[in-house]
XYZ file of N, CA and C in Angstrom:
480
model
N -46.064 10.467 102.877
C -46.948 10.623 103.917
C -45.716 9.877 105.043
N -44.641 10.160 104.873
C -43.640 9.377 106.089
C -44.718 9.688 107.352
N -44.350 8.744 108.096
C -44.790 8.883 109.732
C -46.153 9.573 109.442
N -47.669 9.200 108.073
C -48.057 10.004 107.701
C -49.490 10.022 108.913
N -49.566 11.108 109.719
C -50.260 11.847 110.813
C -50.751 13.223 109.839
N -51.786 13.025 108.562
C -52.207 14.380 108.025
C -53.146 14.961 108.789
N -52.501 15.846 110.218
C -53.283 16.652 111.273
C -53.858 17.164 110.401
N -54.725 17.754 109.641
C -55.766 18.898 108.965
C -56.428 19.661 109.844
N -56.667 18.957 110.967
C -57.600 20.163 111.690
C -56.937 20.863 111.938
N -55.621 20.913 113.005
C -55.404 21.028 113.758
C -53.887 22.670 112.930
N -53.962 21.806 111.469
C -52.785 23.002 110.421
C -54.145 22.950 109.109
N -54.946 23.987 109.179
C -56.403 24.679 108.872
C -56.313 23.532 107.921
N -56.659 22.570 107.755
C -56.705 21.057 107.252
C -56.198 21.192 105.543
N -54.892 21.207 105.436
C -54.137 21.351 104.394
C -53.404 20.175 104.383
N -53.528 19.413 104.019
C -52.857 18.098 103.882
C -51.331 18.210 104.032
N -50.716 17.864 105.001
C -49.535 17.388 104.631
C -48.485 16.296 105.436
N -47.067 15.709 105.386
C -46.789 14.941 105.792
C -45.851 15.549 107.408
N -46.404 14.982 108.379
C -45.789 15.194 109.651
C -45.212 14.109 110.634
N -43.700 14.129 110.840
C -42.831 12.679 111.455
C -43.798 12.893 112.648
N -44.224 11.882 113.270
C -44.712 11.350 114.196
C -43.410 10.817 115.107
N -43.238 11.651 115.330
C -41.322 11.219 116.951
C -41.556 10.672 117.922
N -41.634 9.404 117.984
C -41.614 8.495 119.669
C -40.089 8.099 120.009
N -39.291 8.101 119.227
C -37.924 8.318 120.157
C -37.937 8.242 121.191
N -38.627 9.586 121.910
C -38.428 10.140 122.859
C -39.604 9.774 123.684
N -40.514 8.924 123.500
C -41.701 8.889 124.160
C -41.788 7.914 124.753
N -43.364 7.960 125.768
C -43.389 6.952 126.559
C -44.759 5.687 125.973
N -44.268 4.306 126.481
C -44.937 3.257 125.804
C -46.637 3.935 125.916
N -47.480 4.810 126.151
C -48.557 4.897 126.667
C -49.072 6.023 125.704
N -48.392 6.989 124.862
C -48.207 7.745 124.198
C -49.634 7.430 123.088
N -50.211 8.493 123.014
C -51.568 8.472 121.764
C -52.092 9.739 121.439
N -51.825 9.519 120.061
C -53.051 11.020 119.290
C -54.252 10.356 119.201
N -55.480 11.027 118.531
C -56.208 11.085 118.648
C -56.960 12.002 117.782
N -57.858 12.492 116.944
C -58.231 13.076 116.568
C -59.457 12.865 115.943
N -60.703 13.974 115.616
C -61.870 13.401 115.265
C -62.403 14.798 114.427
N -62.965 15.442 113.600
C -63.370 16.253 112.668
C -64.958 16.267 111.769
N -65.495 16.893 112.330
C -66.974 16.750 111.541
C -67.026 17.155 110.194
N -67.972 17.470 109.465
C -68.321 18.244 109.179
C -68.739 20.014 109.292
N -69.362 19.929 110.957
C -69.827 21.106 110.945
C -68.544 22.081 111.836
N -67.766 21.324 111.739
C -65.688 21.701 112.084
C -65.812 21.856 114.052
N -66.776 20.748 114.361
C -66.346 20.606 115.403
C -64.991 19.463 115.816
N -64.293 19.381 116.346
C -63.154 19.266 116.404
C -62.373 18.374 118.135
N -62.906 17.155 118.290
C -62.011 16.493 119.231
C -60.628 16.014 119.149
N -59.852 16.366 120.395
C -58.687 16.085 120.566
C -58.704 15.203 121.881
N -57.260 13.939 121.515
C -56.804 13.262 122.558
C -55.395 13.287 122.158
N -54.485 14.026 123.328
C -53.187 14.264 122.943
C -52.386 13.833 123.826
N -51.425 12.988 124.047
C -50.303 13.154 125.181
C -50.338 14.044 126.257
N -50.513 15.378 125.918
C -50.671 16.546 126.495
C -51.484 17.041 126.782
N -52.765 17.069 126.154
C -53.642 17.869 125.917
C -55.117 17.055 125.402
N -55.827 17.508 125.942
C -57.274 16.904 125.177
C -58.090 17.892 125.431
N -59.321 17.797 124.394
C -60.090 19.011 124.518
C -61.059 18.656 122.983
N -61.678 20.304 123.144
C -62.658 19.829 121.292
C -62.949 21.545 121.265
N -62.520 21.668 119.537
C -62.261 23.429 119.006
C -63.518 23.265 118.175
N -63.428 24.444 117.709
C -65.007 24.633 116.378
C -63.870 25.455 115.547
N -63.422 25.279 114.248
C -63.203 25.066 113.533
C -63.850 26.304 112.848
N -63.478 27.308 111.972
C -64.182 27.984 111.265
C -64.734 27.366 110.606
N -66.692 28.381 110.030
C -66.976 27.712 109.012
C -66.591 27.962 107.835
N -67.068 26.641 107.056
C -66.384 26.544 106.027
C -64.802 25.576 105.461
N -64.218 25.386 106.756
C -62.454 25.247 106.834
C -62.851 23.675 106.071
N -63.498 23.175 106.745
C -63.925 21.220 106.367
C -63.679 21.362 104.901
N -65.036 22.166 104.347
C -65.385 21.877 102.907
C -64.528 22.227 102.220
N -63.442 23.430 102.673
C -62.551 23.870 101.610
C -61.008 23.237 101.837
N -60.834 22.256 102.683
C -60.230 21.502 103.091
C -59.188 21.157 101.547
N -57.921 21.284 102.003
C -56.652 21.498 100.919
C -55.916 19.606 101.140
N -56.893 18.724 100.724
C -56.076 17.026 100.192
C -55.340 16.713 99.535
N -54.129 15.938 99.778
C -53.092 15.566 98.463
C -53.164 14.454 98.972
N -52.436 13.426 98.144
C -51.398 12.270 98.652
C -51.107 11.902 97.391
N -49.548 11.991 97.547
C -48.476 12.494 96.807
C -48.985 13.009 95.513
N -49.246 14.353 95.429
C -49.416 15.513 94.574
C -51.064 15.184 93.998
N -51.859 14.423 94.673
C -52.970 14.018 94.049
C -53.786 14.556 95.098
N -54.327 15.831 94.114
C -55.489 16.163 95.036
C -56.704 15.563 94.899
N -57.742 16.598 95.957
C -59.097 16.041 96.092
C -60.191 16.084 94.663
N -61.828 15.348 94.318
C -62.319 15.361 93.235
C -62.271 16.820 93.159
N -62.332 17.645 92.234
C -62.408 18.994 91.805
C -64.316 19.044 92.624
N -64.540 19.950 93.082
C -65.752 20.306 93.696
C -65.939 19.289 95.144
N -65.205 18.288 95.637
C -65.669 17.716 96.674
C -65.420 18.213 97.864
N -66.023 17.912 99.055
C -66.356 18.617 99.993
C -65.638 17.813 101.106
N -64.857 17.698 101.915
C -64.077 16.901 103.145
C -65.702 17.322 104.246
N -66.606 16.198 104.673
C -66.841 16.217 105.724
C -67.029 15.827 107.426
N -65.603 15.258 107.024
C -65.429 14.509 108.727
C -63.983 13.889 108.555
N -63.226 13.668 109.893
C -61.936 12.735 109.281
C -61.657 12.058 110.647
N -60.413 11.213 111.054
C -60.045 10.890 112.473
C -58.446 10.642 112.071
N -57.864 10.736 113.125
C -56.458 10.082 113.479
C -56.607 9.826 114.299
N -56.046 8.243 114.222
C -55.387 7.489 115.435
C -54.076 7.171 115.530
N -53.190 7.373 116.357
C -51.934 7.397 116.186
C -51.545 6.958 117.216
N -50.059 6.547 117.148
C -49.896 6.377 119.106
C -47.935 5.077 118.951
N -47.497 5.326 120.530
C -46.453 4.977 120.341
C -46.306 3.467 119.783
N -45.587 2.855 119.103
C -45.621 1.638 118.309
C -46.529 0.785 117.925
N -47.145 1.813 117.278
C -48.516 1.151 116.179
C -49.511 1.990 115.311
N -49.306 1.755 114.298
C -49.885 1.590 112.959
C -50.528 2.927 113.155
N -50.232 4.424 112.405
C -50.995 5.219 112.208
C -52.203 5.423 110.903
N -53.648 6.115 111.817
C -55.147 5.386 110.664
C -55.277 6.790 110.555
N -55.537 7.166 109.361
C -56.273 8.253 109.261
C -57.221 8.491 108.399
N -58.643 8.614 108.882
C -59.986 8.707 107.583
C -60.583 9.588 107.207
N -60.772 9.874 105.878
C -61.136 10.625 105.967
C -62.751 10.504 105.180
N -63.872 11.629 105.260
C -65.110 11.386 104.489
C -65.528 12.285 103.628
N -65.932 11.934 102.668
C -66.273 13.304 101.460
C -67.680 13.163 100.398
N -67.929 13.735 100.046
C -68.958 14.010 99.480
C -68.420 14.903 97.796
N -68.835 14.026 96.624
C -68.276 14.357 94.916
C -69.416 14.659 94.579
N -69.305 15.491 93.413
C -70.456 16.075 92.486
C -70.499 15.396 91.512
N -70.443 13.676 91.299
C -69.970 13.073 90.147
C -70.649 11.796 90.842
N -70.388 10.729 89.590
C -70.921 9.341 89.972
C -69.359 8.450 90.590
N -69.554 7.678 91.306
C -68.921 6.745 91.733
C -67.345 6.660 90.818
N -68.152 6.086 89.453
C -67.371 5.420 88.516
C -66.406 6.579 87.767
N -66.951 8.035 88.110
C -65.629 8.939 87.796
C -65.562 9.406 88.483
N -65.346 9.289 89.913
C -64.824 9.278 90.573
C -63.486 9.005 90.918
N -63.555 7.236 90.939
C -62.597 6.569 90.616
C -61.740 6.778 89.426
N -62.350 6.918 88.428
C -61.742 7.014 87.398
C -60.897 8.131 87.400
N -61.050 9.458 88.242
C -60.082 10.529 88.219
C -59.044 10.296 89.082
N -59.331 9.549 90.682
C -58.310 9.011 91.179
C -57.029 8.363 90.657
N -57.920 6.992 89.495
C -56.835 6.372 88.956
C -55.469 7.149 88.457
N -56.252 7.925 87.228
C -55.461 8.424 86.426
C -54.582 9.501 87.095
N -55.661 10.478 88.173
C -53.967 11.059 88.650
C -52.863 10.521 89.617
N -53.132 9.218 89.907
C -52.467 8.276 91.021
C -51.286 8.084 89.136
N -51.848 7.162 88.233
C -51.214 6.679 87.507
C -49.822 7.880 86.880
N -50.558 9.184 86.945
C -49.956 10.104 86.368
C -48.561 10.895 87.656
N -49.025 10.340 88.936
C -47.803 11.083 89.253
C -46.938 9.980 89.498
N -47.386 8.630 88.751
C -46.595 7.494 89.464
C -46.699 6.969 90.891
N -48.048 6.698 91.501
C -48.152 6.369 92.450
C -49.206 5.039 92.095
N -48.733 3.511 92.937
C -49.272 2.599 92.988
C -50.842 2.608 93.149
N -51.717 2.053 92.182
C -53.476 2.244 92.632
C -53.682 1.157 91.665
N -55.146 0.601 91.834
C -55.649 -0.164 91.410
C -57.277 -0.412 91.674
N -58.140 -0.293 91.028
C -59.201 -0.196 90.975
C -60.089 -2.011 92.041
N -60.841 -1.645 92.572
C -61.289 -2.740 93.523
C -62.742 -2.637 93.543
N -63.629 -3.490 93.972
C -64.808 -3.762 93.648
C -65.707 -2.220 94.161
N -65.156 -2.048 95.201
C -65.652 -0.748 96.093
C -65.013 0.399 95.923
N -63.771 0.804 95.496
C -62.936 1.300 94.768
C -61.950 1.421 94.649
N -60.887 2.098 95.111
C -59.862 1.350 94.872
C -58.776 1.214 95.599
N -57.238 1.063 95.616
C -56.546 1.222 96.933
C -55.149 0.710 96.225
N -53.979 1.219 96.616
C -52.782 1.494 97.023
C -51.459 1.888 97.405
N -50.455 2.345 97.122
C -49.565 2.328 98.161
C -48.748 3.655 97.389
N -48.584 4.581 98.835
C -47.680 5.995 98.309
C -46.391 5.447 98.161
N -45.625 6.782 97.282
C -44.546 6.273 97.145
C -43.422 6.312 98.089
N -44.029 6.453 99.546
C -43.111 5.863 100.598
C -43.596 4.819 101.260
N -44.841 4.261 100.432
C -44.507 2.431 101.028
C -45.978 2.901 101.799
N -46.469 3.925 102.451
C -47.684 3.358 103.489
C -48.787 2.705 102.543
N -49.831 2.574 102.771
C -50.787 1.730 102.060
C -52.300 2.697 102.521
N -53.316 2.568 101.297
C -54.580 3.650 101.993
C -55.396 2.835 100.708
N -56.640 2.990 100.755
C -58.363 2.375 100.571
C -59.123 3.836 100.359
N -59.604 3.537 98.985
C -60.545 4.917 99.043
C -61.937 3.475 98.296
N -63.342 3.983 99.107
C -64.054 3.701 98.722
C -65.922 4.944 98.481
N -66.695 4.211 97.498
C -66.975 5.562 96.880
C -68.533 4.945 96.238
N -70.155 5.452 97.231
C -70.839 4.793 96.761
C -71.944 5.721 96.672
N -72.847 5.274 95.500
C -73.832 6.607 95.253
C -74.424 7.273 96.049
N -74.727 8.569 95.940
C -75.765 8.930 96.989
C -75.794 10.716 96.217
N -77.060 10.221 96.075
C -78.704 10.775 94.935
C -77.477 11.290 93.797
N -77.414 12.614 93.576
C -76.681 12.622 92.011
C -75.356 12.555 92.339
N -74.408 12.405 93.212
C -73.025 12.414 93.512
C -72.578 10.465 94.076
N -71.228 11.146 94.915
C -70.752 9.919 95.462
C -70.773 10.394 96.757
N -70.635 9.796 97.834
C -70.176 9.492 99.379
C -69.097 8.102 99.261
N -67.829 9.573 99.641
C -66.612 8.691 99.929
C -65.532 8.833 100.998
N -64.565 7.353 101.387
C -63.812 7.256 102.232
C -62.131 6.615 101.954
N -61.871 7.505 102.299
C -60.212 7.396 102.408
C -59.554 7.022 103.546
N -58.821 5.980 103.721
C -58.210 5.457 104.739
C -56.841 5.462 104.648
N -56.048 5.890 105.507
C -54.611 6.131 105.030
C -53.760 5.202 106.266
N -53.115 4.490 106.388
C -52.584 3.425 107.047
C -51.291 3.399 106.745
N -50.692 3.916 107.811
C -48.824 4.304 107.955
C -48.603 3.061 108.783
N -47.614 2.669 108.638
C -46.886 1.049 109.365
C -46.233 2.136 110.198
N -45.789 1.696 111.545
C -44.735 1.857 112.296
C -43.854 1.890 112.282
N -42.742 2.733 112.599
C -41.468 2.278 112.190
C -40.137 2.655 113.212
N -40.155 1.120 113.667
C -39.156 1.631 115.030
C -37.791 2.134 114.264
């Protein structure tokens, strides 16, 4: 997650590491992107601002990945936001729905992170950890019907 801006909205929602180079940036540069489950995406970049509509199903079929750990099987991402800028920490938020209990979802992620050698530990509401390159993440899971409503927050510390 080196300078992790998992800019999934503009890159077909396949989570990937993107370097956010601020070496030549002005002090006021900011990046903000927000996507909703219906495919509506708002963006505010140093060079452009606007809205786009992603094709039907793109959010639900997203390819999510943290250090090789994929999204819970059959889970659907229904929203995300990215907030970054010159000299500040980058923050990426995801919301998703999974077809299993919160304990099962937490267990899946803990097992997968352990198998990939990623530091992760259970918390009262979900789990938290640190990626292989030192960025932190937190996940929360709450019951929703027969499944789970989940959230993921990735925090990438500004590096100068």
